[in-house]
Every structure is written in structure tokens, then in C-alpha cells.
XYZ file of N, CA and C in Angstrom:
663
model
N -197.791 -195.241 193.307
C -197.942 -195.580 191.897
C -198.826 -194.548 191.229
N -198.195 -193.792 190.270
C -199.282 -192.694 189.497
C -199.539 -193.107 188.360
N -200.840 -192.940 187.395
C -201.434 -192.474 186.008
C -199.882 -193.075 185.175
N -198.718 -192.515 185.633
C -198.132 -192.005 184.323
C -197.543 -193.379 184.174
N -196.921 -193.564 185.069
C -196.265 -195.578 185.120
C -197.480 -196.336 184.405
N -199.022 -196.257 184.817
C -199.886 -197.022 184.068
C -199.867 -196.687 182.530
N -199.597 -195.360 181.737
C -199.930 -195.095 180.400
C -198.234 -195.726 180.175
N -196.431 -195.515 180.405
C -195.756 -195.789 180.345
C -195.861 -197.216 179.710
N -196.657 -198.015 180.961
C -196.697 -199.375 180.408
C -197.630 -199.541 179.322
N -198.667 -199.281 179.280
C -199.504 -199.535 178.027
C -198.965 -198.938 176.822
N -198.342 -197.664 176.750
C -197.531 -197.364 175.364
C -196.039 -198.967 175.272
N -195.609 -199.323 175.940
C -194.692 -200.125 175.748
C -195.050 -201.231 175.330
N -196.956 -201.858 175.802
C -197.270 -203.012 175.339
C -198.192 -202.522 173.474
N -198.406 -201.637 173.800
C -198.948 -201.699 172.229
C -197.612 -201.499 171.508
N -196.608 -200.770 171.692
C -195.538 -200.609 170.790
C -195.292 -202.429 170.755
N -194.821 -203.515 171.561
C -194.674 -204.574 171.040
C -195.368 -205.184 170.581
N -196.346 -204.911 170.275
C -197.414 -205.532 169.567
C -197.680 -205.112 168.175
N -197.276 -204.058 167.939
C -197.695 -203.080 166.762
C -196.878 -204.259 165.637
N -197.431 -204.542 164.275
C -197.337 -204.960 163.155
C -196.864 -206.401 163.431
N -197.361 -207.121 164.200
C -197.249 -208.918 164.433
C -197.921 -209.419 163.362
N -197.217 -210.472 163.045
C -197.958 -211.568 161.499
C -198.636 -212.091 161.890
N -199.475 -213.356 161.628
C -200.572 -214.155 162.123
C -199.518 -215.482 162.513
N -198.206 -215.460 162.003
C -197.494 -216.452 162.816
C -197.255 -216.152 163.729
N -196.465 -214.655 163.992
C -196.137 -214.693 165.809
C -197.334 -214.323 166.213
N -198.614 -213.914 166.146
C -199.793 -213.850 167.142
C -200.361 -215.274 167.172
N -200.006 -216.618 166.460
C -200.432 -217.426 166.899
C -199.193 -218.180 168.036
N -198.154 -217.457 167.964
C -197.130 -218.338 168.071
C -197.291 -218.389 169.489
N -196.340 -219.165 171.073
C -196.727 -219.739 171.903
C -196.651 -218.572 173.143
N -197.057 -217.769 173.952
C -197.146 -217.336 175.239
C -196.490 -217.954 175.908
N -195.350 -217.231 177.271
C -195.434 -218.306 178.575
C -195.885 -218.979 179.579
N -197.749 -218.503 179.046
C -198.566 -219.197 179.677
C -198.463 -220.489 179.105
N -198.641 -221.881 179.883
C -199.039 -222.819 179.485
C -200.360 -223.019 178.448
N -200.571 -223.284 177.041
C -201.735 -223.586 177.187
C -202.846 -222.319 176.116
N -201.769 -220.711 176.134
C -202.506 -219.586 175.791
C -201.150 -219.218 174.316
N -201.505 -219.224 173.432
C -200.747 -218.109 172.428
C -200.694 -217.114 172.804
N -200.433 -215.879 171.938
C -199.789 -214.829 171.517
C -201.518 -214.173 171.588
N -202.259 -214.855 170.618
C -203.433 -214.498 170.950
C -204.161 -214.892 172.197
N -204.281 -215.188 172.845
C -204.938 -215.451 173.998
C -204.753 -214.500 174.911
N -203.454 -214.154 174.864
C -203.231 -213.226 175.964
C -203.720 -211.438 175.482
N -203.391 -211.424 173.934
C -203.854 -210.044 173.401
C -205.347 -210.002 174.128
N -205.719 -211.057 173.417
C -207.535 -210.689 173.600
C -207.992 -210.976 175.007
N -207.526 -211.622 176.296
C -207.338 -211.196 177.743
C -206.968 -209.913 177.885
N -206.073 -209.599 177.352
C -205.772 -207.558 177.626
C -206.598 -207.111 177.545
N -206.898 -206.680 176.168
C -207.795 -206.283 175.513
C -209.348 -206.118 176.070
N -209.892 -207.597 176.553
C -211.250 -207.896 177.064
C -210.961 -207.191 179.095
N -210.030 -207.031 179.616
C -209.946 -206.957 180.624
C -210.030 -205.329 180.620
N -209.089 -204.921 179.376
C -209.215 -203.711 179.562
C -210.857 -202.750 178.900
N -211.431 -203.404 178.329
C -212.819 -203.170 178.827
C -213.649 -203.204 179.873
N -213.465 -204.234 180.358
C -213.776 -204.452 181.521
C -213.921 -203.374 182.778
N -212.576 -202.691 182.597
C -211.924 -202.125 183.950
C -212.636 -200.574 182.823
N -212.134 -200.443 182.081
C -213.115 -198.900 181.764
C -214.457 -199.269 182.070
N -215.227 -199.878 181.821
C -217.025 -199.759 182.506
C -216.574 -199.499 184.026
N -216.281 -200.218 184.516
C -215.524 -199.939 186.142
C -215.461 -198.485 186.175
N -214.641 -197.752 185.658
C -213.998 -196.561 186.270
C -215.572 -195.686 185.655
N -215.894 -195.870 184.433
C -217.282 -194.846 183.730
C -217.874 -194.972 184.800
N -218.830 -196.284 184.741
C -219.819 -197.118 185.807
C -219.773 -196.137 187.278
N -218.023 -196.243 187.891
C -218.153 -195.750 189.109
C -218.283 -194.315 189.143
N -217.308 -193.284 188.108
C -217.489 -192.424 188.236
C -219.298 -191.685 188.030
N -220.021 -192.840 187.672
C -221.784 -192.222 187.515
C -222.170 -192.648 189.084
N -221.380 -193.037 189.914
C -222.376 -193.475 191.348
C -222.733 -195.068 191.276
N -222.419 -196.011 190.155
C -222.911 -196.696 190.006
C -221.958 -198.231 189.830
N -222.320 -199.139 190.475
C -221.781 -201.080 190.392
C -221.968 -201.456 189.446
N -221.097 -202.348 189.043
C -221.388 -203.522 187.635
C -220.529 -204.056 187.506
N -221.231 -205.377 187.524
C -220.006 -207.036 187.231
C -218.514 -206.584 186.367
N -217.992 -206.942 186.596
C -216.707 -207.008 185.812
C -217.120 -207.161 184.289
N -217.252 -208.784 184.264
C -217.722 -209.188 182.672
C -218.724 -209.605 183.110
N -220.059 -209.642 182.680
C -221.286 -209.745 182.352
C -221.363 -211.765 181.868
N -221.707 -212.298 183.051
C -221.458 -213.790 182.878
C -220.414 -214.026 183.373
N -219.506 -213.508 184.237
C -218.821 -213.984 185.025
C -217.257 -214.479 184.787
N -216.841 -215.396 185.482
C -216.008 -216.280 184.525
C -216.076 -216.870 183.332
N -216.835 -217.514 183.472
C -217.304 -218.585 182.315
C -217.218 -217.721 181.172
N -217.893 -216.466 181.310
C -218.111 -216.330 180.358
C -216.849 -215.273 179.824
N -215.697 -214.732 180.531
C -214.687 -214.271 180.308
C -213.677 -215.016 179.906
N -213.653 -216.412 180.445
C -212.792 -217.647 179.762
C -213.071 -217.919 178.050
N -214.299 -217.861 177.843
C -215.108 -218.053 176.566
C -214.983 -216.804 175.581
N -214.772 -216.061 175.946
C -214.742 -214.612 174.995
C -213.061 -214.929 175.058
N -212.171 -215.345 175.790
C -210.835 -215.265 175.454
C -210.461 -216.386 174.323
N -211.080 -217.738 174.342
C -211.071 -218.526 173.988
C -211.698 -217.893 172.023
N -212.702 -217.411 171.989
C -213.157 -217.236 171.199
C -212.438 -216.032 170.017
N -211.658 -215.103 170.974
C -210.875 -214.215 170.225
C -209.955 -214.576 170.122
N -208.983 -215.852 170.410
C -207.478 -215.718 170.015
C -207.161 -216.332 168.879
N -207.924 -216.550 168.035
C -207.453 -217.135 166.631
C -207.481 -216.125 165.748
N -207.851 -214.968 166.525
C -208.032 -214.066 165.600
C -207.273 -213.207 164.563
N -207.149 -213.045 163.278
C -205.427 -212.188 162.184
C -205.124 -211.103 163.321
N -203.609 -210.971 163.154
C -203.042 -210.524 163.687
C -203.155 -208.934 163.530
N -203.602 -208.510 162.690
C -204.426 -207.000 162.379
C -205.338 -207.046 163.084
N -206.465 -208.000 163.536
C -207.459 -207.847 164.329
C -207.075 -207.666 165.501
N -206.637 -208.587 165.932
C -206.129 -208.237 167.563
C -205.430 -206.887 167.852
N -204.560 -206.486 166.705
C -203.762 -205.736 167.053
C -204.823 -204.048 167.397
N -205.631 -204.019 166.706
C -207.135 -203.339 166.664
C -208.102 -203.473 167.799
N -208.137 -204.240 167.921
C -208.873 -204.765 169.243
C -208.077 -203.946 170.617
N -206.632 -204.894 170.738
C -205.941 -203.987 171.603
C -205.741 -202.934 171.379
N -205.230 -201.843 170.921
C -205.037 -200.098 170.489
C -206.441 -200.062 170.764
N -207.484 -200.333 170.389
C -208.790 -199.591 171.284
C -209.203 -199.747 172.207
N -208.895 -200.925 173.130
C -209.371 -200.937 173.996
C -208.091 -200.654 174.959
N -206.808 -200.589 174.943
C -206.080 -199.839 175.791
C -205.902 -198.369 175.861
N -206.394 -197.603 174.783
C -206.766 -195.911 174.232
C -207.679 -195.821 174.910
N -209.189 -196.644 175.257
C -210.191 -196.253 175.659
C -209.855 -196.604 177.356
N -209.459 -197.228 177.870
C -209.070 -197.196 179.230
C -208.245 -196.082 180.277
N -207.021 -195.748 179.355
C -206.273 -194.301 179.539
C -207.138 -193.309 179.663
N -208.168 -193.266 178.596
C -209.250 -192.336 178.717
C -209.807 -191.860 179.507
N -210.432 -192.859 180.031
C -211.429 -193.605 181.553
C -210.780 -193.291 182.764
N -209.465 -193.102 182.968
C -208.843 -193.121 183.541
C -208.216 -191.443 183.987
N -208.122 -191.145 183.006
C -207.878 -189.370 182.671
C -208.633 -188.818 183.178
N -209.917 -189.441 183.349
C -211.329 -188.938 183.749
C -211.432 -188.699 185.437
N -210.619 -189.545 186.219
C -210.874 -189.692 187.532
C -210.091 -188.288 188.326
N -210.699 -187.886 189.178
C -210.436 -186.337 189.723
C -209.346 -186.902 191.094
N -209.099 -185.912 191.485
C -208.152 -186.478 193.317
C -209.189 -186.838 194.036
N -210.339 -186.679 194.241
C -211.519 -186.869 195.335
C -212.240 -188.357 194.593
N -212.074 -188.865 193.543
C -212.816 -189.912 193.084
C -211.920 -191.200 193.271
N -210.814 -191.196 194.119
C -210.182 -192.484 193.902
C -210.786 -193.963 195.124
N -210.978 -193.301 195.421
C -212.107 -194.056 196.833
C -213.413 -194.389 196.480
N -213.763 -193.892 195.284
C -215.028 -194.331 194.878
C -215.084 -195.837 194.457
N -216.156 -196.984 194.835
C -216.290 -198.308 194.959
C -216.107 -198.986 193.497
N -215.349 -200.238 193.429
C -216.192 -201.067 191.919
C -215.900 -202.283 192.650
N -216.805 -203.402 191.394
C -217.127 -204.616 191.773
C -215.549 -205.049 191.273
N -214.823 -205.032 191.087
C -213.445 -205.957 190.261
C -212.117 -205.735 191.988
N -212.828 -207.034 192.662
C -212.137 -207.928 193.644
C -212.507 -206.545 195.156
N -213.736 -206.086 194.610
C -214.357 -205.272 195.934
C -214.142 -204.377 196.479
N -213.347 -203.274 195.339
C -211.873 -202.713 195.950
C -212.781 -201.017 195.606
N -211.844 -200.028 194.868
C -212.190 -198.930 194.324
C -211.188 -198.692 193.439
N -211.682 -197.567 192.907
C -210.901 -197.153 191.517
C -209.402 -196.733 191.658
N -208.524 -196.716 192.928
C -207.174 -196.702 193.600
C -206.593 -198.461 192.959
N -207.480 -198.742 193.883
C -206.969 -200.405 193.534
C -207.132 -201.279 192.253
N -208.343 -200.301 191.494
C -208.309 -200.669 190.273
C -206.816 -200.405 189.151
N -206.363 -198.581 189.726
C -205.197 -198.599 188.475
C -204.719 -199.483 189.017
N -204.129 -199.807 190.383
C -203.087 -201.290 190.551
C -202.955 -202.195 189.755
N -204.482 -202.319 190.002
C -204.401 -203.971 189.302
C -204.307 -203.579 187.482
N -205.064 -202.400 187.038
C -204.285 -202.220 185.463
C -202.993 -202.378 185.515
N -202.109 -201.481 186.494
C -200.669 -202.019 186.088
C -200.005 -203.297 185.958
N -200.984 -204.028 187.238
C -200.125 -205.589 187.416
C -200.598 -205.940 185.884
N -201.812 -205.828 185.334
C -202.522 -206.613 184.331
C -201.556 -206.361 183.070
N -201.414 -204.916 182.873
C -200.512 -204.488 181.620
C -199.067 -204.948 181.399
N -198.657 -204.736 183.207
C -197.182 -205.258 183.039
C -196.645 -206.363 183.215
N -197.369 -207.484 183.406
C -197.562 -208.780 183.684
C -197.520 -209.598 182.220
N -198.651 -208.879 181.776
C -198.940 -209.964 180.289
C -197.959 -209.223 179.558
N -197.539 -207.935 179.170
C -196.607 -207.799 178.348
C -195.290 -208.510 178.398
N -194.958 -208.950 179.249
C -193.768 -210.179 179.241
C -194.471 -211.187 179.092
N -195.517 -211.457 179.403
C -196.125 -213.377 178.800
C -195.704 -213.176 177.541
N -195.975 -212.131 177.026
C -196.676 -212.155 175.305
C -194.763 -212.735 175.134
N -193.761 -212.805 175.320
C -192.490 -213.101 175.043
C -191.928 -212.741 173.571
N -191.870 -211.106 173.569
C -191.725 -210.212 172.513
C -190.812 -209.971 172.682
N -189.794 -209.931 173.728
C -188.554 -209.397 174.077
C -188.136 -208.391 175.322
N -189.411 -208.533 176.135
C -190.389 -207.730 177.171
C -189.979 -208.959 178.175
N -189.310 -208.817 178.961
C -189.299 -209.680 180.294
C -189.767 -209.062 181.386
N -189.249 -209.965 183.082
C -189.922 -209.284 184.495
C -188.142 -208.920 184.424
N -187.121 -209.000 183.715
C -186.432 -207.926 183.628
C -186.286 -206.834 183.942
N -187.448 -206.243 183.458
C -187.386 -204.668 183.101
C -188.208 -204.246 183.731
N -189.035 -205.125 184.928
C -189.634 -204.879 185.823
C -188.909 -203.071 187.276
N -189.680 -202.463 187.128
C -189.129 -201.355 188.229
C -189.578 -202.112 189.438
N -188.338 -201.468 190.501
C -188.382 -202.108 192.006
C -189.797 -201.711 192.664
N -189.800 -200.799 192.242
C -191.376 -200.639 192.906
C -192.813 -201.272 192.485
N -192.890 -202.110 190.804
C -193.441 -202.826 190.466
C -193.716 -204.124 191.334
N -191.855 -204.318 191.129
C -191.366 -205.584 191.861
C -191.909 -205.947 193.385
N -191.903 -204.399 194.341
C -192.696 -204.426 195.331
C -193.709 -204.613 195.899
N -194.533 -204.199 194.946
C -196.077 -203.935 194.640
C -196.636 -205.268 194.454
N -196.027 -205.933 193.682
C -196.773 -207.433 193.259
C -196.298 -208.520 194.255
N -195.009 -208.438 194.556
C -194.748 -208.798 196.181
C -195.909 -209.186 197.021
N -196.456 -207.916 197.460
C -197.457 -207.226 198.547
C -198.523 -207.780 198.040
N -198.786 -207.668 197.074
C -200.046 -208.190 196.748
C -200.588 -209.984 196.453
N -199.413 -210.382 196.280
C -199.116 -211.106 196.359
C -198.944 -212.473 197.274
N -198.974 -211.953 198.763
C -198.306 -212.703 199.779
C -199.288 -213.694 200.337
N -201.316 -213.563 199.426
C -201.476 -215.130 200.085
C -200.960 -215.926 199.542
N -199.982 -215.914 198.824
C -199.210 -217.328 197.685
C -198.344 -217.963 198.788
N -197.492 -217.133 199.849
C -197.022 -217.904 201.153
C -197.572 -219.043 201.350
N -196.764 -220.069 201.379
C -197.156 -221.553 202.252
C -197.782 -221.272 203.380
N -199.015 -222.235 204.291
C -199.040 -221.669 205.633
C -197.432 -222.848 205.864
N -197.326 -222.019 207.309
C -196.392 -222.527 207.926
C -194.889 -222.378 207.474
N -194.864 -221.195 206.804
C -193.486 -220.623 206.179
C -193.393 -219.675 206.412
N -191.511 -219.557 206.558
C -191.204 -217.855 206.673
C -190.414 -217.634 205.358
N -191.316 -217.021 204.135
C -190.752 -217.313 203.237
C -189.802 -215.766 203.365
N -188.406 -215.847 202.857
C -187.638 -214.556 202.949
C -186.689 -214.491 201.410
N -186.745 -213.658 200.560
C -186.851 -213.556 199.508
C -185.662 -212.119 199.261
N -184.072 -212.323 199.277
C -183.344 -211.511 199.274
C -182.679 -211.008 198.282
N -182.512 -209.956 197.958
C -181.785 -209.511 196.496
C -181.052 -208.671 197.160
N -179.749 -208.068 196.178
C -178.825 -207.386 196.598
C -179.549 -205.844 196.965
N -180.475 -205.610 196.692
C -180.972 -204.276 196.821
C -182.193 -204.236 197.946
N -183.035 -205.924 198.136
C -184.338 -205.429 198.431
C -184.177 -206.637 199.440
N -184.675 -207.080 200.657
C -184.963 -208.205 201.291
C -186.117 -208.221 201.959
N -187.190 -209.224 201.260
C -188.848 -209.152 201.693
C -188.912 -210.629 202.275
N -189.954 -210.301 203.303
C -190.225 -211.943 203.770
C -191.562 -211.329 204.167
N -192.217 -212.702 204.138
C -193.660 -213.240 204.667
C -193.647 -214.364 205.237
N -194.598 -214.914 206.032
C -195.453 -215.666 206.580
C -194.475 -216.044 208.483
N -195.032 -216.773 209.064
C -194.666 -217.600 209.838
C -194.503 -218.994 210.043
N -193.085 -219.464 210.930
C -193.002 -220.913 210.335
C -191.046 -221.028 210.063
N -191.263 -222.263 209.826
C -189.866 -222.530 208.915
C -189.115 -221.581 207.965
N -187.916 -221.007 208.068
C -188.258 -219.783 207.166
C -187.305 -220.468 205.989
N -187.323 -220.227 204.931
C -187.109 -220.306 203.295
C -186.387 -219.584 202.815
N -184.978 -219.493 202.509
C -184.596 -218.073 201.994
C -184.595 -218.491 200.447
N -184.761 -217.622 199.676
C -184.270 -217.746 198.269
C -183.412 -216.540 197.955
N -182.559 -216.454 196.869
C -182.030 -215.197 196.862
C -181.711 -215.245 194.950
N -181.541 -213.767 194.992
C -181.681 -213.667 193.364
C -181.619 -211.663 192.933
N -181.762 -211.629 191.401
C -181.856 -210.439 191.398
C -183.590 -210.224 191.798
N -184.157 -208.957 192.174
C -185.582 -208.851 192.877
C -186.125 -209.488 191.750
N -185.896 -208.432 190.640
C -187.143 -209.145 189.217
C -187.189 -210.840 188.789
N -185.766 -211.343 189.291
C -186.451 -212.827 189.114
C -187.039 -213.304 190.431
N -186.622 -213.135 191.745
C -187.577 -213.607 192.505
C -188.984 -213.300 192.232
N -189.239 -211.848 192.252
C -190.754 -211.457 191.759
C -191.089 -212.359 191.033
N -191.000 -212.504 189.232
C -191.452 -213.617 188.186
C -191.706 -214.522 189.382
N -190.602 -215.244 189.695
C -191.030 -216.545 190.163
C -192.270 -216.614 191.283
N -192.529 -215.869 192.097
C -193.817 -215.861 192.747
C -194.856 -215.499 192.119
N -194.836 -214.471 191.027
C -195.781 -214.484 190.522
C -196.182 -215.894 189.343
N -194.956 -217.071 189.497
C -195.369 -218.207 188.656
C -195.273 -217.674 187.250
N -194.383 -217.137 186.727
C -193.544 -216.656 185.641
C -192.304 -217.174 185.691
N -191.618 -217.264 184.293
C -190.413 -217.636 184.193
C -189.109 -216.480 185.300
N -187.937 -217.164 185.346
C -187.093 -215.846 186.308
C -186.001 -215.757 184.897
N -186.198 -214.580 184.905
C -184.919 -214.508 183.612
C -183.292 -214.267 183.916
N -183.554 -214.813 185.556
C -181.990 -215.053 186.173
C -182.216 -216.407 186.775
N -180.934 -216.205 187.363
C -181.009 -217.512 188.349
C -181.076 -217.219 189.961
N -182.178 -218.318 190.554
C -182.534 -217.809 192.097
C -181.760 -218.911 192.575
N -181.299 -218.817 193.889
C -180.813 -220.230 194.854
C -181.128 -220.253 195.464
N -181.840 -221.634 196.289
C -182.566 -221.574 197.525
C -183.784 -222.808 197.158
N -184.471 -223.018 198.140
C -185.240 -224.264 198.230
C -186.687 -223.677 198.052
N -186.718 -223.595 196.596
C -188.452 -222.986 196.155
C -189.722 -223.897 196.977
N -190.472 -223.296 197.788
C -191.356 -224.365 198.233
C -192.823 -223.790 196.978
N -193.754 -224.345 197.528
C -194.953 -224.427 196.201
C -195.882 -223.606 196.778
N -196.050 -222.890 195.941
C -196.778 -221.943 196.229
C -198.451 -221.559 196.299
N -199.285 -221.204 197.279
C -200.156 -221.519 196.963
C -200.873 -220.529 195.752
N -202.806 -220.413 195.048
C -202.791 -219.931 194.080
C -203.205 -218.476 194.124
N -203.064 -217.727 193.211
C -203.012 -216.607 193.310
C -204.693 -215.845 193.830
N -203.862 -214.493 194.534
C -205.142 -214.614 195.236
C -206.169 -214.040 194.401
């Protein structure tokens, strides 16, 4: 996974975002529970987040994700999503411009360097920008599905994915192109195109149809 797939996706999520009314930024997400805004200002706040990360590390130096933790990252999301749809839209364009940035910044010898966001380093950090960028840009349900998900996306979140396995399952997950399985146990087949199996483990809508006996998944890790 390189730089360029991560800026790819972030030009694709600000382009759907660019000139939203305050009806569709209030209007509903496929999160349960989150609008149009909720999820902007989760981008947005995450993608701050992850630039102190990459600055932070590239100085030699650790620091919390968000400053207060959960609580207090639930509360700043909560607090920005009512926000006009010019605001958010502002909010996001700077804080996804300033991350690319941050990011531009990292040399071939700095990707091994440590951050606090799930204990990892700045390798595993673009990851998780991509899952983050290309994930919510289909919540936001702009016309952006796990559709248009690339197989190697599709792979990636797979993998990363696999404490969601039941214990005691062999879950096996087949598409005409790709056939992944995990765990041990009873095995499970489902079958589908990859991008809707993917959605569906990642607990997203499948914008096809899968067949097979979905067991429940546990939560993300």
C-alpha cells in the first residue's frame, strides 16, 4: 500500500463532500445513530489526530491520540456534527490537506518509527488512514460504496480484520476472484462479490448479495 492510494482516497472523499447543504450534512449516515455530520467531524478530528502522530513521531517523540482519550473523542464528535455544512466542509479540507502534508514529510528510513494510535508505527499508521478515509467515505452514503472498494483494500481490511472470527469457526469467505478463510472450527462458507463480503465483516451494508449462513461477528478489533 503506497502514499498515493492514501491521497487517491482523500481527494475522492473531499470531492464528495465539496458543496453539501445543511440538509444533506444533517441527513442520515449508515452508521446507526451518526449523520452526515458525525462522520465528517470523526474524519476530520481523526485526521488530526494521526498528523500530531506522524509530526510528534517524526521529532523522536509519543503522544495520546486525542488528549482525553475516548471520552473525550466521542464528545468532540458529538459536539461538531450539527455543525453548517460550510463548516464541516472547512474543517474537513483542512484537516485532510494538513495530514497529506504530515505524511509527505516521512522519509524511507522513518516508517518504523513508533506512535501511540493502537501501538503500532507510522507504516501502520498510513494503513489505518486508508481504512479510516476509505471506510467512512462510503458511510457518508454520497454515492461512494465498498463497491468501489480495490481488491487489495478489500484484502487489507480482511487481514486486519480477522479478530471479528467467531472462536470456534472456520470462517471461509469466497468470491469469484479471491477465497479467504480464518479461524478454526466448524467452517462457514459465505460467498459473494469480495467488496460485499468485505462490507459485511467490516459490519457495513453489502451492496450485493452474499449466500451462506452469516454467523455474528465478534467486535472490531
Amino acid at each position: 500500500m503506497a502514499l498515493n492510494e492514501v491521497r487517491a482516497t482523500a481527494h475522492q472523499l473531499l470531492a464528495v463532500t465539496a458543496h453539501l447543504d445543511d440538509a444533506a450534512a444533517r441527513g442520515d449516515s449508515v452508521l446507526p445513530g451518526w449523520s452526515r455530520g458525525h462522520v465528517i467531524t470523526h474524519i476530520a478530528n481523526f485526521s488530526e489526530a494521526m498528523t500530531r502522530q506522524v509530526e510528534e513521531a517524526l521529532q523522536g517523540r509519543l503522544v495520546e491520540v486525542y488528549d482525553g482519550g475516548r471520552p473525550a473523542r466521542d464528545a468532540a464528535i458529538e459536539a461538531g456534527a450539527d455543525r453548517s455544512a460550510a463548516e464541516l466542509e472547512a474543517h474537513l479540507n483542512q484537516a485532510v490537506t494538513a495530514l497529506l502534508e504530515a505524511w509527505d514529510k516521512v522519509g524511507p528510513t522513518d516508517w518504523p518509527l513508533p506512535i501511540l494510535h493502537r501501538n503500532s508505527n507510522l507504516s501502520a499508521g498510513l494503513q489505518a488512514t486508508w481504512r479510516e478515509l476509505t471506510i467512512h467515505t462510503a458511510d457518508l452514503d454520497l454515492g461512494i460504496t465498498p463497491a468501489a472498494w480495490s481488491e487489495d483494500f478489500c484484502l487489507h481490511l480482511l487481514d486486519f480484520l480477522r479478530p471479528r472470527t467467531p472462536d470456534d469457526v472456520h470462517l471461509v469467505l469466497k468470491s469469484p476472484t479471491v477465497t479467504w478463510d480464518d479461524g478454526a472450527g466448524e467452517t462457514v462458507t459465505l460467498e459473494g462479490a469480495l467488496t460485499d463480503l468485505t462490507a459485511w465483516y467490516a459490519g457495513r451494508p453489502a451492496p450485493g448479495p452474499i449466500t451462506g449462513p452469516a454467523p455474528e461477528l465478534l467486535p472490531w478489533p
